[in-house]
Coordinates of C-alpha atoms in Angstrom, one line a residue:
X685 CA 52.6 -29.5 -2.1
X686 CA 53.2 -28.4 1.7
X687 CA 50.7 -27.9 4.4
X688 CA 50.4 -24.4 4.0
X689 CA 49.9 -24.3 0.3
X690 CA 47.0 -26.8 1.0
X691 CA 45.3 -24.9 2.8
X692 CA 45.4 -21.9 1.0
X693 CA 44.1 -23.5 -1.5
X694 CA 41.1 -24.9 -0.3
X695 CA 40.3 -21.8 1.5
X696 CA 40.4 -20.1 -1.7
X697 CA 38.3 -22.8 -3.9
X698 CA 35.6 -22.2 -1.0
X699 CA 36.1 -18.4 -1.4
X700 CA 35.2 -19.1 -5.3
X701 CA 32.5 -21.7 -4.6
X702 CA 30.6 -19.3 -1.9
X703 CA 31.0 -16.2 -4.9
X704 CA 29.6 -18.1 -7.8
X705 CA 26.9 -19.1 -5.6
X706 CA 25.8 -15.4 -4.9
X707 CA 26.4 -14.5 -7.9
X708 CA 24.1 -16.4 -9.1
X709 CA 21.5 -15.5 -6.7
X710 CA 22.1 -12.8 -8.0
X711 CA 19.7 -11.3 -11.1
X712 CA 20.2 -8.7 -14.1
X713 CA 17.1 -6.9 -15.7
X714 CA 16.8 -4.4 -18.3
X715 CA 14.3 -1.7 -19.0
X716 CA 13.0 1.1 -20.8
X717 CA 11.5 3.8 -18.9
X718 CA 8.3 2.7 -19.9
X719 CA 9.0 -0.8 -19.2
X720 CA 10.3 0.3 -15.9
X721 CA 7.0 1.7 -15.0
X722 CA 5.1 -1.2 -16.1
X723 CA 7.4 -3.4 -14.0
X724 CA 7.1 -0.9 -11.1
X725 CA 3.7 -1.0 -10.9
X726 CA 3.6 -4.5 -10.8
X727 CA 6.4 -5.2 -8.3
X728 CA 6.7 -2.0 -6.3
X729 CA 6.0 -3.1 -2.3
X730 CA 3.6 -0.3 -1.7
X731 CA 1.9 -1.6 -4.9
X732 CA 1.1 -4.7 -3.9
X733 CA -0.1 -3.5 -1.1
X734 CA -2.4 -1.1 -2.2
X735 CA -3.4 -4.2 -4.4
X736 CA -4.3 -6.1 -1.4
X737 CA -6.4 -3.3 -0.3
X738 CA -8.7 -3.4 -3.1
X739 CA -9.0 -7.1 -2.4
X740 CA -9.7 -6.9 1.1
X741 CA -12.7 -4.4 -0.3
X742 CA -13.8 -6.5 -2.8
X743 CA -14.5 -9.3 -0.1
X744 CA -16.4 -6.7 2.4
X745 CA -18.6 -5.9 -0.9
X746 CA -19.6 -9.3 -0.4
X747 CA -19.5 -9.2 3.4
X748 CA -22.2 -7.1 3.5
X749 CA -24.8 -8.5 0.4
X750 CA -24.5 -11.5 2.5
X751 CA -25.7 -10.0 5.7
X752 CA -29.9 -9.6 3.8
X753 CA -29.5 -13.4 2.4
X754 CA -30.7 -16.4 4.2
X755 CA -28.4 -17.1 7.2
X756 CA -28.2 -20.9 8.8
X757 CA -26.5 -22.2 12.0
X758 CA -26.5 -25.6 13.5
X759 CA -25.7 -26.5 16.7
X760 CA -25.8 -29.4 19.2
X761 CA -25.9 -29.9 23.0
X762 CA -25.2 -32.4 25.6
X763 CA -26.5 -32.4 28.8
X764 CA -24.9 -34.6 31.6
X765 CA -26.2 -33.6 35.1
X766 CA -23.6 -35.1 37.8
X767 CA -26.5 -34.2 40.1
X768 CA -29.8 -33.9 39.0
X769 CA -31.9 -31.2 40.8
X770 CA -34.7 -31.9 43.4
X771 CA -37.9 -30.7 43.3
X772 CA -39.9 -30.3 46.0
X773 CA -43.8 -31.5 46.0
X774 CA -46.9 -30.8 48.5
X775 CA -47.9 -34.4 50.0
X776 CA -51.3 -32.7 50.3
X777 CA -51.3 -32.5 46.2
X778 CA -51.8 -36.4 46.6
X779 CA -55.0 -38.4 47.4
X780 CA -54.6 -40.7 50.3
X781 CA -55.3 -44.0 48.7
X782 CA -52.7 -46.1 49.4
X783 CA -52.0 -47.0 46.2
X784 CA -51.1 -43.4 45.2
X785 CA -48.5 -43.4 48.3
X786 CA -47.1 -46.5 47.7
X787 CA -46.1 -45.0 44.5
X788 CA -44.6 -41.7 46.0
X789 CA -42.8 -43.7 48.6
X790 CA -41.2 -46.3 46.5
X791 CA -40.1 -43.1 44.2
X792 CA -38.7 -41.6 47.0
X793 CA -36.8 -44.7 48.3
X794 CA -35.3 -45.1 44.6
X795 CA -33.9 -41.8 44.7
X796 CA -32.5 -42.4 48.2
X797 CA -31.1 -45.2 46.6
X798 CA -29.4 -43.7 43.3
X799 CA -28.0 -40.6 45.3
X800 CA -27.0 -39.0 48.7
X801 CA -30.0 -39.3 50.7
X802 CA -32.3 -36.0 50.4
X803 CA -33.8 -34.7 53.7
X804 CA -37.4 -32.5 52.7
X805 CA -39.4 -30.6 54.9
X806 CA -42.1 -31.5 57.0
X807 CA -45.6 -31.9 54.3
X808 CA -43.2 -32.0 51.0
X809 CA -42.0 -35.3 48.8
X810 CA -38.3 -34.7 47.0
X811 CA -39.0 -35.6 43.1
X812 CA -35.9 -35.5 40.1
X813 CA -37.3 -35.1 37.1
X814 CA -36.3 -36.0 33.8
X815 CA -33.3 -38.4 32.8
X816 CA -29.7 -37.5 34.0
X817 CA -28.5 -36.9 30.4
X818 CA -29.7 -35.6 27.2
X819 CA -28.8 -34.2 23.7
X820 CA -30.3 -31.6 21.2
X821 CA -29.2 -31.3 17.7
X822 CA -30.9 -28.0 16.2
X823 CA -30.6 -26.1 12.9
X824 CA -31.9 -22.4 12.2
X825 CA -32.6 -20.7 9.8
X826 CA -32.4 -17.1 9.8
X827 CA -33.9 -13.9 7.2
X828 CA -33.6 -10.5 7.5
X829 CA -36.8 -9.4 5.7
X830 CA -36.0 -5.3 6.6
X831 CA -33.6 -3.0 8.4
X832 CA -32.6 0.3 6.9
X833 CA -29.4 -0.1 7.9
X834 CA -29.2 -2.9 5.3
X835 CA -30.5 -1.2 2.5
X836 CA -27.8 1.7 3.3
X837 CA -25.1 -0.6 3.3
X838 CA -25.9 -2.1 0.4
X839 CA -25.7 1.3 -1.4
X840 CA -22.4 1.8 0.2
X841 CA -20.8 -0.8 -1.5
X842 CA -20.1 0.6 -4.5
X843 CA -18.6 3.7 -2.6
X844 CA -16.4 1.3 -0.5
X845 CA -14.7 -0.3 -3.4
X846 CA -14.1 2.8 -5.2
X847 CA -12.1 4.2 -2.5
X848 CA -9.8 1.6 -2.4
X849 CA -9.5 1.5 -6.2
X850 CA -8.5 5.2 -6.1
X851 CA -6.5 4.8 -3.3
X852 CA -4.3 2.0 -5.6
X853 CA -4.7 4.5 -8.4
X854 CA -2.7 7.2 -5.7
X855 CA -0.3 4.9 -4.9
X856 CA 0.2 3.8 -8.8
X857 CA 0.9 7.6 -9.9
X858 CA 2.9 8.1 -6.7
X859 CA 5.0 5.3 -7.6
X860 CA 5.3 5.7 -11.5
X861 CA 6.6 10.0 -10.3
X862 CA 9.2 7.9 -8.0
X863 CA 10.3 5.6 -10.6
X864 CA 10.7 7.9 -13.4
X865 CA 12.3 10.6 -11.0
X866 CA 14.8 7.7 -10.5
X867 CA 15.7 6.2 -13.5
X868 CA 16.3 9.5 -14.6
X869 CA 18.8 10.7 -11.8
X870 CA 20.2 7.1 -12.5
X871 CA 20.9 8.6 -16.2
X872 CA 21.7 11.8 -14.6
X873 CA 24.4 10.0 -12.7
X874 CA 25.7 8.0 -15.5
X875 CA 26.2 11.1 -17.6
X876 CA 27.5 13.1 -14.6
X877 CA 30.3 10.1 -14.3
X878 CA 30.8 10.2 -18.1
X879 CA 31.4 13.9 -18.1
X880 CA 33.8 14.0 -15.5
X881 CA 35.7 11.2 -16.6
X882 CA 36.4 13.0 -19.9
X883 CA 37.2 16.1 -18.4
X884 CA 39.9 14.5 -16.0
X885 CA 41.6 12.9 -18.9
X886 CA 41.1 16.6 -20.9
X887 CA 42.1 18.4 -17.9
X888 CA 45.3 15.7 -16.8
X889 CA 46.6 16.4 -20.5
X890 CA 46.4 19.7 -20.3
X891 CA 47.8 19.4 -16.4
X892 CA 51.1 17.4 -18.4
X893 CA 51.7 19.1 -21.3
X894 CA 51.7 22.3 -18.9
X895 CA 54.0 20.9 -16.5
X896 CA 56.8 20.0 -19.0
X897 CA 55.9 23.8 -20.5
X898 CA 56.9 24.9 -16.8
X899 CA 59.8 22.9 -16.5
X900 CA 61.4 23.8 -19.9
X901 CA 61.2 27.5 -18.5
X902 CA 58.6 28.6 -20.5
X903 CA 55.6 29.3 -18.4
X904 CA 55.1 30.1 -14.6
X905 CA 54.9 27.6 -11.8
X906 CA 51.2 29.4 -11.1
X907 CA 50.1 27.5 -14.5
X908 CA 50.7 24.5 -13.2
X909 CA 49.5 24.9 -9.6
X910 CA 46.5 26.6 -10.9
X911 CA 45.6 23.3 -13.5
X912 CA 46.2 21.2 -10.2
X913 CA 43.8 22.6 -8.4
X914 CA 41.0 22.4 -11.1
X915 CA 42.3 18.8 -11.9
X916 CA 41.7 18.0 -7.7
X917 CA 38.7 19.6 -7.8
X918 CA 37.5 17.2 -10.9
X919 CA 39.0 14.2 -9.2
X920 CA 37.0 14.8 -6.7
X921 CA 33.8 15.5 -8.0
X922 CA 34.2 12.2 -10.3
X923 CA 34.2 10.5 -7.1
X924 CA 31.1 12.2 -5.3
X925 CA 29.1 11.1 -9.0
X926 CA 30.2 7.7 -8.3
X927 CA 29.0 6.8 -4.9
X928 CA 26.2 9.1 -6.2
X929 CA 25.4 6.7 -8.9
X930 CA 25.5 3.8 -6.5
X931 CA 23.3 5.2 -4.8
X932 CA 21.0 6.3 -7.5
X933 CA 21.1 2.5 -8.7
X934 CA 19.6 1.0 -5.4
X935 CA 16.9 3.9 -4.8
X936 CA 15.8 2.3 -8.7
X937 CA 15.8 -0.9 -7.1
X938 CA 13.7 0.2 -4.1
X939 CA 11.3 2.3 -6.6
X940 CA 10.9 -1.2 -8.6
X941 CA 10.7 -3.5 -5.9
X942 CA 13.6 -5.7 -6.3
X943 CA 16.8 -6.0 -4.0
X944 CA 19.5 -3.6 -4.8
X945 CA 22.1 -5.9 -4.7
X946 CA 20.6 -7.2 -8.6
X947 CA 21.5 -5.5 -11.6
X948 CA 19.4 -2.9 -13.8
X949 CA 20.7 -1.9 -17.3
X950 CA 18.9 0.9 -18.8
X951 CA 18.1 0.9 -22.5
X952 CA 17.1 4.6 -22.9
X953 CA 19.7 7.4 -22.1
X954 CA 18.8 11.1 -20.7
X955 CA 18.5 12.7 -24.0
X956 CA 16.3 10.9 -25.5
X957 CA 13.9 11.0 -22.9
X958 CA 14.3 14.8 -22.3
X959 CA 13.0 14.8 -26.4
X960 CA 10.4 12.6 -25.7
X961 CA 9.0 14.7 -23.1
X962 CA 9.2 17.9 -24.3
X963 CA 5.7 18.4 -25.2
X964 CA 4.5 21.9 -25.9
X965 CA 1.0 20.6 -26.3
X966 CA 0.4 19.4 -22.8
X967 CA -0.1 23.3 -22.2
X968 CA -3.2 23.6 -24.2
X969 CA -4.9 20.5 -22.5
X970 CA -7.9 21.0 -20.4
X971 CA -9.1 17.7 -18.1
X972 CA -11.9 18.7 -15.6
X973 CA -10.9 18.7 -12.2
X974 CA -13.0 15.6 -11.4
X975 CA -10.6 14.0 -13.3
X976 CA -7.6 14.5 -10.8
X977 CA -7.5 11.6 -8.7
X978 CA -7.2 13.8 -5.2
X979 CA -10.4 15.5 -6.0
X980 CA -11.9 12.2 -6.7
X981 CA -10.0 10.8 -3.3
X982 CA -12.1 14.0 -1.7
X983 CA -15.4 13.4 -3.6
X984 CA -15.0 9.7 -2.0
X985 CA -14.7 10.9 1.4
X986 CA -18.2 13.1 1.1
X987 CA -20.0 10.3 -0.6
X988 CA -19.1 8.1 2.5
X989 CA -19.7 11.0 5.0
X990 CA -23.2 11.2 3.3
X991 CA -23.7 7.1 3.9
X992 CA -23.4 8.0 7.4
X993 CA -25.7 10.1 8.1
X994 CA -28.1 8.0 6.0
X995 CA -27.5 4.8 8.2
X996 CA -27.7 6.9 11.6
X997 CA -31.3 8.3 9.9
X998 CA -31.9 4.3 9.1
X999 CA -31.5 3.1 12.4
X1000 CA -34.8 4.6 13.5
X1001 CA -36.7 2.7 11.3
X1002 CA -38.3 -1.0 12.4
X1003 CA -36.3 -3.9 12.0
X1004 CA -37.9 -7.0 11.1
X1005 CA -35.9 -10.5 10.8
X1006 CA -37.5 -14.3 10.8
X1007 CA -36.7 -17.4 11.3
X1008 CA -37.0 -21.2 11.2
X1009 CA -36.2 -23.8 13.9
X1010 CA -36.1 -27.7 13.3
X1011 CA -34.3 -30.2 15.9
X1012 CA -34.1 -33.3 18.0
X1013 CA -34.4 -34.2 21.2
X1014 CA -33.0 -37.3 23.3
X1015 CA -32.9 -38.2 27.1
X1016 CA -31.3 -41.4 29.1
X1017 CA -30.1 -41.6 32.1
X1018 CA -27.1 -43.6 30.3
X1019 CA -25.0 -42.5 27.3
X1020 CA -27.2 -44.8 24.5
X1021 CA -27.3 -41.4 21.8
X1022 CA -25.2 -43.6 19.1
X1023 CA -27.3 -45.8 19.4
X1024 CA -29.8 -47.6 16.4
X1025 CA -32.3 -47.7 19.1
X1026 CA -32.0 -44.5 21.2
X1027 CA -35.6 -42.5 20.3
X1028 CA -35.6 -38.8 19.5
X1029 CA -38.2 -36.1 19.8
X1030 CA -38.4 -34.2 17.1
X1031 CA -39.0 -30.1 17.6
X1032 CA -39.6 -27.0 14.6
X1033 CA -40.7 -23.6 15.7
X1034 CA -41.3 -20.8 13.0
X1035 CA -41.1 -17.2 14.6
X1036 CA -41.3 -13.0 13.4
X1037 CA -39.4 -10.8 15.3
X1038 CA -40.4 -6.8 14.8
X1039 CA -38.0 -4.5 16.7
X1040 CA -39.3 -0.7 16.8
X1041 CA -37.1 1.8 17.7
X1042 CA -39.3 4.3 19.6
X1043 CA -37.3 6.3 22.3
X1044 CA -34.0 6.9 22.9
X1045 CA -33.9 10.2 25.1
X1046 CA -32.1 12.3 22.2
X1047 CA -29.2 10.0 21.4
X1048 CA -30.2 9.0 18.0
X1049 CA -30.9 12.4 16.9
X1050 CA -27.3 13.5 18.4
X1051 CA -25.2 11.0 16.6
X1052 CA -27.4 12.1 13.1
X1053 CA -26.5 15.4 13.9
X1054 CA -23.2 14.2 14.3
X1055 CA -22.8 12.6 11.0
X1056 CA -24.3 15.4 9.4
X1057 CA -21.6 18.2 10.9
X1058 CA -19.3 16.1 9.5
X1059 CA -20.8 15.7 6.2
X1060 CA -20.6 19.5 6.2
X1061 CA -16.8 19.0 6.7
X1062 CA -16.4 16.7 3.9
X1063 CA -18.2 19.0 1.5
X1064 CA -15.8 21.8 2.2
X1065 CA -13.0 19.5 2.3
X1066 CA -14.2 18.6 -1.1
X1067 CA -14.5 22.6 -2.4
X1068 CA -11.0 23.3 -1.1
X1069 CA -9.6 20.1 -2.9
X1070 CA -11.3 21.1 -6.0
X1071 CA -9.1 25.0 -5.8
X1072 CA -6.2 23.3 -4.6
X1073 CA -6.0 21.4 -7.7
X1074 CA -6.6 24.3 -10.0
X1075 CA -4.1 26.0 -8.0
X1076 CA -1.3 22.6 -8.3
X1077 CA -2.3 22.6 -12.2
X1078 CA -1.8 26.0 -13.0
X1079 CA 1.4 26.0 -10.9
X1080 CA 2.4 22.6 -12.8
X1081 CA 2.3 24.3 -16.2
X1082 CA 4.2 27.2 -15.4
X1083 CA 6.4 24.5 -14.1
X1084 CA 6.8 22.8 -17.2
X1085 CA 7.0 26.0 -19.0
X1086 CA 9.7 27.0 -17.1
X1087 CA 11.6 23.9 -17.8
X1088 CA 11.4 23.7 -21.4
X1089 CA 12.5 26.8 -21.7
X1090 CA 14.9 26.8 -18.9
X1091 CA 16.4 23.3 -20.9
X1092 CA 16.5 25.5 -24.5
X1093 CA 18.7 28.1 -22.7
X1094 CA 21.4 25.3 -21.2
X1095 CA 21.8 23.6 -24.7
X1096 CA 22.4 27.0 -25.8
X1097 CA 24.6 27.7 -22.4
X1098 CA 26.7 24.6 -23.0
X1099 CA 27.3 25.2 -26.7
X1100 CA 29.0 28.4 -25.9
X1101 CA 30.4 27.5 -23.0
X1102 CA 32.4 24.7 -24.8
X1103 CA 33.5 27.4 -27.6
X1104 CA 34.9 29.6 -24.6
X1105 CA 37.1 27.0 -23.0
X1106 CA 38.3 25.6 -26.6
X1107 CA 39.4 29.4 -27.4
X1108 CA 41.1 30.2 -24.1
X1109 CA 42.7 26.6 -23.8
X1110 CA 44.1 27.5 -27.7
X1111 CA 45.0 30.9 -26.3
X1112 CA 47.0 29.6 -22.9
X1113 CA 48.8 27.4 -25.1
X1114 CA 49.9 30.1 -27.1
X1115 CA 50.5 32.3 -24.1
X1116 CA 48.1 34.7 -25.4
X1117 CA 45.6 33.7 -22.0
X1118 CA 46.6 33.6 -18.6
X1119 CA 45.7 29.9 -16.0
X1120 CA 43.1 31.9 -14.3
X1121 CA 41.5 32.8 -17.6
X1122 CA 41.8 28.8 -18.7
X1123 CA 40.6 27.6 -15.4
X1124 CA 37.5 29.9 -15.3
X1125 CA 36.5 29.1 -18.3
X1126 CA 36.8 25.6 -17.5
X1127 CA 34.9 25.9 -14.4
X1128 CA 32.4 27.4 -16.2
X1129 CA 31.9 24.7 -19.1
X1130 CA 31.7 22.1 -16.1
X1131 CA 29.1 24.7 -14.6
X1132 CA 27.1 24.5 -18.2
X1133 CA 27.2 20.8 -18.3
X1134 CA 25.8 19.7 -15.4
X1135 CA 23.2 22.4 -15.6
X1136 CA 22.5 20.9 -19.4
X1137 CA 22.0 17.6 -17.5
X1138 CA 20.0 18.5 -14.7
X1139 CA 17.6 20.7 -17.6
X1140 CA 16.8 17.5 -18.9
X1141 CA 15.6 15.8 -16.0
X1142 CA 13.9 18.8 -14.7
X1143 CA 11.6 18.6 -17.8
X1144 CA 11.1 14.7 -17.6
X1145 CA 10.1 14.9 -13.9
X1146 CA 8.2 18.3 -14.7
X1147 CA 6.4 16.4 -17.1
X1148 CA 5.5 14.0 -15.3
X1149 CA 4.0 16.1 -12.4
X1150 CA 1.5 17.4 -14.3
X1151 CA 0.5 14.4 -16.2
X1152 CA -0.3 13.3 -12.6
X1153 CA -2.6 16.0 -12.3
X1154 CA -4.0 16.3 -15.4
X1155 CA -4.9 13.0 -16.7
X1156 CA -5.3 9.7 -14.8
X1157 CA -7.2 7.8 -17.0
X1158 CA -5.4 4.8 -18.1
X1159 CA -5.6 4.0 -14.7
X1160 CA -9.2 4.2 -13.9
X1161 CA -9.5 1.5 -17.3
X1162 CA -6.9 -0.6 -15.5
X1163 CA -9.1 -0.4 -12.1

């Protein structure tokens, strides 16, 4: 084996080594719809988050409980003074004896001698007190006995962690709409491709067998040029449904939360599902509007608008808070605290502290007032939400309505469609029909078909809009 063949050969082993090994990075999944939802849910990026956000809530739930339960800090200080202070005392505060100013002067020539020499005036005697260092170890224990505020944010709580659990309950129904919408135009793409591919091969026959027709001198070259153009304009359209089924594949993977480079087989196929959901019955129901989860999103936003203006109100009444000292106290003039003989001073103080709000030149009373305007926003908020949602239901149903019978007209569109092209196609062969005949009726089955297919995802994602608005109960048992 020569040089060159070598290397060709080990650069293609590596090629092979580097694809196996992202190929089997690579992973395959397969789902139902249903499945896909479940999986969705789970996985989906915006889910998780949305997750998170109830967790975060959960912990302030607790955040604030803990703020009205016994709170306890320690702490401990060191004192080194690298010059101690002077004091200054009247001479005149001593007697005269001589004993009492043998004292003071043999104090003062001590602290001449253990630092820069200190120059007092005239009738005063320079005296440091205390040792040059000390520590204080001290533990506290603190209890808020009342504050309004407390007792307001306690009733918040539940408020506060049912807005996050309906804001995951948004997201969830948000992102079971965007999964379903795209597993069905993944179907939709499949069948789109499946179509067109049999209709090229159809159509390329017919394109052959009309060609040899042509050059046997028994049809015009118009018959053939005429088949061409429909057969380009297939070819083409094959190809659009192609890229659009790549692309129909990765927004699935986006919708589920997984890279798009991995795999997803799909175990149910578009008509099925468009059976499955066509349910006349959903019509009749009747869920109260508290159910949807906006107006509950709304209803959220007025409860916590209405917490505010109690806590501004709150913060007007007294606070009261007490606590407990207990600590230790050593001095030296050296570093002896680790020491077995160094003495400590032990220290507890028990205190009450009442704080009474009494006058705060109007502010308090503006930022209640405040609070309350905008409580009078959230309630209207709250009234529009509730006729919006009549409004989105009502519109929803006709929706739906609209679809199922818009998808009972295509079956019946395509089935005569197909008996229209199969009678000119017999009739063109026979020379009975003209191209133009053939083609339009060919353009017109392809018309019926993807018309049949988009009908059935129209009722699926119909469907599933106004399941959204109407019923969001299995989510508020997951929550």
């Amino acid at each position: 084996m020569n040089k060159t063949n070598s290397t060709i050969l080990i650069l293609l082993l590596g090629y092979l080594t580097t694809f196996a090994q992202v190929n089997d990075s690579l992973k395959t999944y397969s789902f139902s719809l249903q499945e896909a939802i479940e999986f969705g849910i789970e996985n989906n990026y915006r889910s998780q988050i949305a997750q998170k956000d109830v967790d975060i809530a959960l912990q302030q739930k607790w955040e604030i409980i803990a703020q009205g339960l016994p709170q306890i800090n320690g702490s401990v200080d060191y004192q080194n003074y690298l010059k101690q202070p002077v004091t200054l005392l009247p001479a005149a505060a001593f007697d005269n004896t001589q004993s009492t100013i043998d004292i003071v002067q043999d104090y003062f020539e001590n602290v001449q001698r253990n630092d820069v020499p200190v120059d007092s005036p005239e009738g005063f005697i320079p005296v440091r007190f205390g040792t040059r260092q000390s520590m204080n170890a001290t533990a506290t224990w603190n209890q808020l006995i009342f504050d309004g505020s407390y007792i307001v944010g306690i009733q918040s709580v539940k408020t506060l962690l049912q807005i996050s659990k309906n804001a995951k309950t948004k997201t969830d129904l948000e992102i079971k709409k965007a999964i379903i919408n795209a597993y069905g135009n993944v179907l939709l793409a499949e069948e789109s491709v499946e179509i067109f591919e049999k209709n090229v091969n159809t159509l390329q026959k017919n394109y052959d067998d009309t060609k040899k027709i042509y050059e046997n001198g028994l049809t015009e070259q118009e018959a053939v040029e005429q088949l061409e153009i429909t057969l380009l304009g297939l070819k083409t359209d094959l190809s659009r449904s192609k890229r659009m089924r790549d692309i129909a594949y990765e927004m699935l993977n986006l919708s589920l939360g997984i890279p798009v480079e991995d795999k997803v087989i799909l175990t149910n196929d578009l008509d099925e599902l468009a059976m499955k959901y066509y349910d006349l019955s959903l019509l009749q129901d009747e869920i109260p509007v508290e159910e949807n989860i906006d107006y509950r999103i709304a209803k959220n936003s007025a409860e916590s608008a209405e917490i505010q203006v109690k806590l501004q109100k709150a913060k007007a009444l007294p606070t009261l808070t007490g606590f407990v000292n207990y600590g230790y106290q050593g001095y030296s003039d050296k570093f002896t605290f680790l020491n077995s003989e160094q003495e400590y001073f032990g220290q507890s103080i028990l205190g009450v502290s009442l704080n009474i709000p009494i006058f705060s030149s109007g502010m308090r009373s503006s930022r209640t007032k405040q609070r309350e305007i905008e409580y009078e926003q959230a309630m209207l908020d709250l009234e529009q939400t509730e006729n919006e949602v009549k409004r989105q239901i009502n519109m929803a149903k006709s929706e739906y309505e609209f679809n199922l019978e818009n998808y009972q007209n295509a079956i019946r569109n395509l089935d005569l469609a197909e008996r229209i092209e199969n009678k000119n196609q017999v009739k063109f062969f026979e020379g009975i029909a003209s191209s133009f005949e053939l083609s339009e009726a060919q353009r017109q089955l392809y018309s019926a078909q993807q018309n049949y297919l988009r009908s059935m995802l129209d009722v699926i994602t119909a469907k599933v809009e106004l399941e959204n608005l109407l019923d969001t109960r299995t989510y508020n048992d997951e929550n």
